[in-house]
Coordinates of C-alpha atoms in Angstrom, one line a residue:
M1 CA 19.0 -27.5 -26.0
A2 CA 19.1 -24.6 -23.6
A3 CA 21.1 -21.3 -24.0
Q4 CA 23.4 -20.2 -21.3
R5 CA 22.1 -17.7 -18.8
P6 CA 23.2 -14.1 -19.7
Q7 CA 25.4 -12.2 -17.2
H8 CA 23.8 -8.8 -17.4
G9 CA 20.1 -9.7 -18.0
G10 CA 17.2 -11.5 -16.5
R11 CA 16.0 -13.3 -19.6
Q12 CA 16.8 -16.7 -20.9
S13 CA 15.5 -18.2 -24.2
R14 CA 15.1 -22.0 -24.3
F15 CA 14.6 -23.9 -27.5
T16 CA 13.0 -27.3 -27.3
E17 CA 12.9 -29.7 -30.2
Q18 CA 10.9 -32.9 -30.2
R19 CA 12.4 -36.2 -31.3
M20 CA 11.7 -36.9 -35.0
E21 CA 9.4 -39.9 -35.3
E22 CA 6.8 -41.1 -37.7
Y23 CA 4.0 -38.9 -36.5
T24 CA 6.1 -35.9 -35.5
P25 CA 4.8 -32.6 -37.0
A26 CA 7.0 -30.5 -39.1
N27 CA 6.9 -27.6 -36.6
S28 CA 8.4 -29.4 -33.7
A29 CA 10.7 -26.6 -32.3
Y30 CA 9.4 -24.4 -29.5
E31 CA 10.9 -21.3 -27.9
E32 CA 10.4 -20.5 -24.2
D33 CA 11.4 -17.3 -22.5
L34 CA 12.3 -17.4 -18.8
Y35 CA 12.7 -14.2 -16.7
Y36 CA 14.7 -14.0 -13.5
D37 CA 14.5 -11.5 -10.7
D38 CA 18.0 -9.8 -10.8
E39 CA 17.5 -7.5 -7.8
N40 CA 20.1 -9.3 -5.8
E41 CA 22.6 -9.5 -8.7
V42 CA 24.8 -6.5 -8.5
S43 CA 28.0 -5.7 -10.5
H44 CA 31.4 -5.3 -8.9
L45 CA 31.3 -1.5 -9.5
R46 CA 28.0 -1.2 -7.6
I47 CA 29.4 -3.2 -4.7
I48 CA 32.4 -0.9 -4.5
L49 CA 30.2 2.2 -4.6
R50 CA 28.0 0.8 -1.9
G51 CA 31.0 0.1 0.3
L52 CA 32.4 3.6 -0.2
N53 CA 29.1 5.2 0.6
S54 CA 28.8 3.3 3.8
C55 CA 32.4 4.0 4.8
F56 CA 32.2 7.8 4.2
H57 CA 28.7 8.1 5.8
G58 CA 29.8 6.1 8.8
A59 CA 32.9 8.3 9.2
A60 CA 30.9 11.5 9.2
C61 CA 28.6 10.0 11.9
V62 CA 31.5 8.9 14.0
I63 CA 33.0 12.4 14.0
L64 CA 29.7 13.9 15.2
V65 CA 29.4 11.2 17.9
A66 CA 32.9 12.1 19.2
I67 CA 32.0 15.8 19.4
M68 CA 28.7 15.2 21.2
V69 CA 30.2 12.7 23.6
Q70 CA 33.0 15.2 24.6
F71 CA 30.3 17.9 25.0
L72 CA 28.2 15.7 27.3
N73 CA 31.3 14.7 29.3
Q74 CA 32.1 18.3 30.0
S75 CA 28.5 19.3 30.7
R76 CA 27.9 17.2 33.8
G77 CA 27.2 20.3 35.9
T78 CA 24.1 22.4 35.9
W79 CA 25.2 25.1 33.4
H80 CA 24.6 23.0 30.2
K81 CA 21.2 21.5 30.9
T82 CA 19.5 23.6 28.3
M83 CA 21.5 22.0 25.5
S84 CA 21.8 18.4 26.7
P85 CA 18.4 17.1 25.4
Q86 CA 19.3 18.1 21.8
A87 CA 22.7 16.5 22.1
I88 CA 21.2 13.2 23.5
T89 CA 18.6 13.2 20.6
L90 CA 21.4 13.7 18.1
L91 CA 23.5 10.9 19.6
T92 CA 20.5 8.5 19.3
L93 CA 20.0 9.3 15.6
L94 CA 23.8 8.9 15.0
A95 CA 23.9 5.5 16.7
I96 CA 21.0 4.2 14.6
D97 CA 22.7 5.6 11.4
T98 CA 26.1 4.1 12.3
A99 CA 24.5 0.7 12.9
L100 CA 22.9 0.8 9.5
D101 CA 26.2 1.6 7.9
I102 CA 27.8 -1.4 9.7
T103 CA 25.0 -3.6 8.5
S104 CA 25.4 -2.4 4.9
L105 CA 29.2 -3.2 5.1
V106 CA 28.5 -6.7 6.3
R107 CA 25.9 -7.5 3.6
L108 CA 27.3 -5.7 0.6
H109 CA 26.0 -8.2 -1.9
K110 CA 22.4 -7.7 -0.8
I111 CA 20.1 -4.8 -1.3
W112 CA 18.9 -2.6 1.5
P113 CA 15.7 -3.9 3.1
S114 CA 12.7 -1.6 3.3
W115 CA 12.8 -1.2 7.1
A116 CA 16.5 0.0 6.9
L117 CA 15.5 2.5 4.2
L118 CA 12.7 3.7 6.4
L119 CA 15.0 4.2 9.4
R120 CA 17.5 6.1 7.2
L121 CA 14.7 8.4 6.1
I122 CA 13.6 9.0 9.7
C123 CA 17.2 9.8 10.7
G124 CA 17.6 12.2 7.8
I125 CA 14.4 14.1 8.7
G126 CA 15.6 14.2 12.4
Y127 CA 19.0 15.7 11.4
L128 CA 17.4 18.5 9.4
A129 CA 14.9 19.1 12.3
L130 CA 17.8 19.4 14.8
F131 CA 19.6 21.7 12.4
M132 CA 16.6 24.0 12.4
V133 CA 16.4 23.8 16.2
Y134 CA 20.0 24.8 16.6
V135 CA 19.6 27.7 14.1
G136 CA 16.6 28.9 16.1
M137 CA 18.5 28.7 19.3
G138 CA 21.4 30.6 17.7
R139 CA 24.2 28.3 18.9
V140 CA 25.0 24.6 19.4
F141 CA 27.4 24.9 22.4
P142 CA 28.0 27.5 25.0
Y143 CA 30.3 30.3 24.0
S144 CA 33.2 29.0 26.1
F145 CA 33.0 25.4 24.9
T146 CA 35.7 24.2 22.5
Y147 CA 37.1 20.8 21.4
W148 CA 40.2 19.5 19.7
S149 CA 42.1 22.8 20.2
M150 CA 39.6 24.6 18.0
A151 CA 38.7 28.3 18.4
P152 CA 35.4 28.8 20.3
G153 CA 33.8 30.5 17.3
Y154 CA 34.3 27.5 15.0
A155 CA 32.8 24.8 17.3
G156 CA 29.2 25.4 16.3
P157 CA 29.6 25.8 12.5
V158 CA 31.3 22.5 12.2
V159 CA 28.3 20.8 13.7
Y160 CA 26.0 22.8 11.4
L161 CA 27.9 21.5 8.4
F162 CA 27.9 17.9 9.4
L163 CA 24.2 18.0 10.4
W164 CA 23.2 19.4 7.0
L165 CA 25.5 17.1 5.1
I166 CA 24.3 13.9 6.7
G167 CA 20.7 14.9 6.6
V168 CA 20.7 15.6 2.9
W169 CA 22.8 12.4 2.3
N170 CA 20.1 10.3 4.0
L171 CA 17.3 11.9 2.0
L172 CA 19.2 11.4 -1.3
H173 CA 19.9 7.8 -0.5
T174 CA 16.3 7.1 0.3
A175 CA 15.2 8.9 -2.9
I176 CA 17.5 6.7 -5.0
R177 CA 16.1 3.5 -3.4
R178 CA 12.5 4.7 -3.3
H179 CA 11.2 1.8 -5.3
Y180 CA 12.5 -0.8 -2.8
L181 CA 11.0 1.3 0.0
G182 CA 7.6 1.6 -1.7
N183 CA 7.5 -2.1 -2.5
G184 CA 8.3 -3.0 1.2
V185 CA 5.6 -0.6 2.5
R186 CA 3.0 -2.0 0.1
R187 CA 3.9 -5.5 1.3
Y188 CA 3.5 -4.5 4.9
M189 CA 0.2 -2.8 4.3
A190 CA -1.1 -5.8 2.4
A191 CA -0.1 -8.1 5.3
I192 CA -1.8 -5.8 7.8
R193 CA -5.0 -5.8 5.7
D194 CA -5.0 -9.6 5.4
L195 CA -4.5 -9.9 9.2
S196 CA -7.4 -7.6 9.9
R197 CA -9.7 -9.5 7.5
S198 CA -8.7 -12.9 9.0
T199 CA -9.6 -11.9 12.6
P200 CA -13.1 -13.0 13.5
P201 CA -15.6 -10.3 14.7
A202 CA -16.3 -9.9 18.4
A203 CA -19.3 -11.9 19.8
G204 CA -22.4 -9.8 20.3
G205 CA -21.0 -6.9 18.1
N206 CA -22.6 -5.0 15.3
D207 CA -21.0 -7.3 12.7
Q208 CA -23.4 -10.2 13.3
A209 CA -24.9 -11.9 10.3
I210 CA -28.5 -10.8 9.4
P211 CA -30.8 -13.8 8.9
R212 CA -32.0 -14.1 5.4
S213 CA -35.8 -14.3 4.9
T214 CA -38.2 -13.8 2.1
G215 CA -40.5 -10.9 1.4
I216 CA -40.3 -7.1 1.8
A217 CA -39.2 -7.4 5.4
A218 CA -35.9 -8.9 4.4
N219 CA -35.3 -6.1 1.9
A220 CA -36.2 -3.5 4.5
I221 CA -33.4 -4.7 6.7
R222 CA -30.7 -4.3 4.1
P223 CA -29.6 -0.7 3.4
A224 CA -30.6 0.6 0.0
P225 CA -27.7 1.1 -2.4
N226 CA -26.8 4.6 -3.4
R227 CA -28.0 6.2 -6.6
I228 CA -24.7 5.9 -8.5
W229 CA -24.2 2.2 -7.8
R230 CA -27.9 1.4 -8.6
R231 CA -27.7 3.2 -11.9
W232 CA -24.4 1.6 -12.9
G233 CA -25.6 -1.9 -11.9
W234 CA -28.8 -1.7 -13.9
R235 CA -27.0 -0.3 -17.0
R236 CA -24.7 -3.4 -17.0
G237 CA -27.7 -5.8 -16.5
H238 CA -27.0 -6.8 -12.9
Q239 CA -29.6 -6.6 -10.2
P240 CA -28.6 -5.0 -7.0
R241 CA -28.7 -7.5 -4.2
G242 CA -30.5 -5.3 -1.8
D243 CA -33.4 -4.2 -4.1
L244 CA -35.1 -7.5 -5.0
E245 CA -36.2 -10.5 -3.1
S246 CA -33.7 -13.3 -2.6
N247 CA -36.1 -16.1 -3.5
T248 CA -36.5 -17.1 -7.2
G249 CA -39.1 -19.0 -9.1
R250 CA -42.0 -16.6 -8.7
G251 CA -43.0 -13.1 -9.6
T252 CA -43.0 -10.4 -7.0
T253 CA -45.0 -7.2 -6.9
I254 CA -43.7 -4.4 -4.6
D255 CA -45.7 -1.2 -3.9
R256 CA -43.6 1.9 -3.5
A257 CA -46.1 3.5 -1.1
A258 CA -45.9 0.5 1.2
S259 CA -42.1 0.4 1.2
P260 CA -40.7 3.9 0.9
G261 CA -37.2 2.9 2.0
I262 CA -36.7 0.6 -1.0
M263 CA -35.5 2.4 -4.1
L264 CA -36.0 0.5 -7.4
P265 CA -35.0 1.7 -10.8
E266 CA -37.7 2.7 -13.3
R267 CA -38.9 0.1 -15.8
H268 CA -41.4 1.0 -18.6
V269 CA -43.9 -1.9 -19.1
E270 CA -46.3 -1.9 -22.0
N271 CA -50.0 -2.4 -21.2
D272 CA -49.6 -1.8 -17.5
N273 CA -52.7 -0.4 -15.8
K274 CA -51.1 0.1 -12.3
P275 CA -48.8 3.1 -12.4
E276 CA -48.3 3.1 -8.6
S277 CA -46.7 -0.4 -8.4
L278 CA -43.7 -1.9 -10.0
T279 CA -43.9 -5.5 -11.3
T280 CA -40.7 -7.4 -11.4
T281 CA -40.7 -11.0 -12.8
T282 CA -37.7 -13.1 -11.8
S283 CA -38.8 -16.4 -13.4
S284 CA -40.3 -17.5 -16.7
R285 CA -42.9 -19.9 -14.9
P286 CA -46.4 -19.4 -16.4
K287 CA -48.9 -17.5 -14.2
S288 CA -51.9 -19.1 -12.5
D289 CA -55.1 -19.8 -14.4
D290 CA -57.4 -17.8 -12.1
R291 CA -56.5 -14.5 -13.8
Q292 CA -58.8 -12.6 -16.2
P293 CA -58.8 -13.8 -19.8
A294 CA -57.9 -10.3 -21.1
E295 CA -55.0 -10.1 -18.7
A296 CA -53.8 -13.6 -19.6
A297 CA -53.9 -12.8 -23.3
A298 CA -51.9 -9.6 -22.9
P299 CA -48.5 -9.7 -24.6
P300 CA -45.4 -10.3 -22.4
P301 CA -43.9 -7.2 -20.9
T302 CA -41.0 -5.7 -22.8
E303 CA -38.0 -4.7 -20.7
I304 CA -36.2 -1.5 -21.6
R305 CA -32.9 -0.9 -19.9
L306 CA -31.9 2.6 -19.2

């Protein structure tokens, strides 16, 4: 028996009851919770608001496009060359933003993808940058330019108003949808990292594998770990890979004077008559019989972890 899926939530509770037989336990009813990703499920009110947002935003962009096209049409001569680059840049940003609005109207039932939110953020920053450029220049159009039977003194402030409005609009829209933008950016970065890890290293490069060998020479090839990692590893009972020999099954004695590049942690050993060397035993195999009787009868070393 399964409950119906709720309309405004992503959780579904399912109760399962086993068939009663001779060996059926008393507690034969089980509850299972299922969760659904409801990012693509939007209400009718949200769809209406999304459509109104795209319509009003697209209308503001179209008004600015019409103004700039008329300005570029009248500035074919040589007396408006100082203001044409800014107008062309603004037309490019407006074209991208209008295309995003049309795409949003086509796919109202779906959320904005991360690349569309990133483009809208870039366009918003571009609008505010052009606004500051026009403010620094002191004017948007020449003093004698006018459009739509408007007074020459009001041609520039209208562009200022629309630039500021659309720029802040884009930034607010991106801030509201920041979670979708962040998730998309993290997915892209993870894909790039996986791709970089999967690529094989170049032949003859510095990333060639170092042959493993036994003895102090193999340890001298590997770089010594730093002090923080060495201390943390020994506290947790793990041996750093670059400090000891890779072979197991026999004891190893390493002299610090002979290998100054190898940094080993301090170990206090009872009844040790050689302070200049450090004895590290990696196996419990009994030692050879050719040792002195007093040394063979010595108690086993006691390991004290720092």
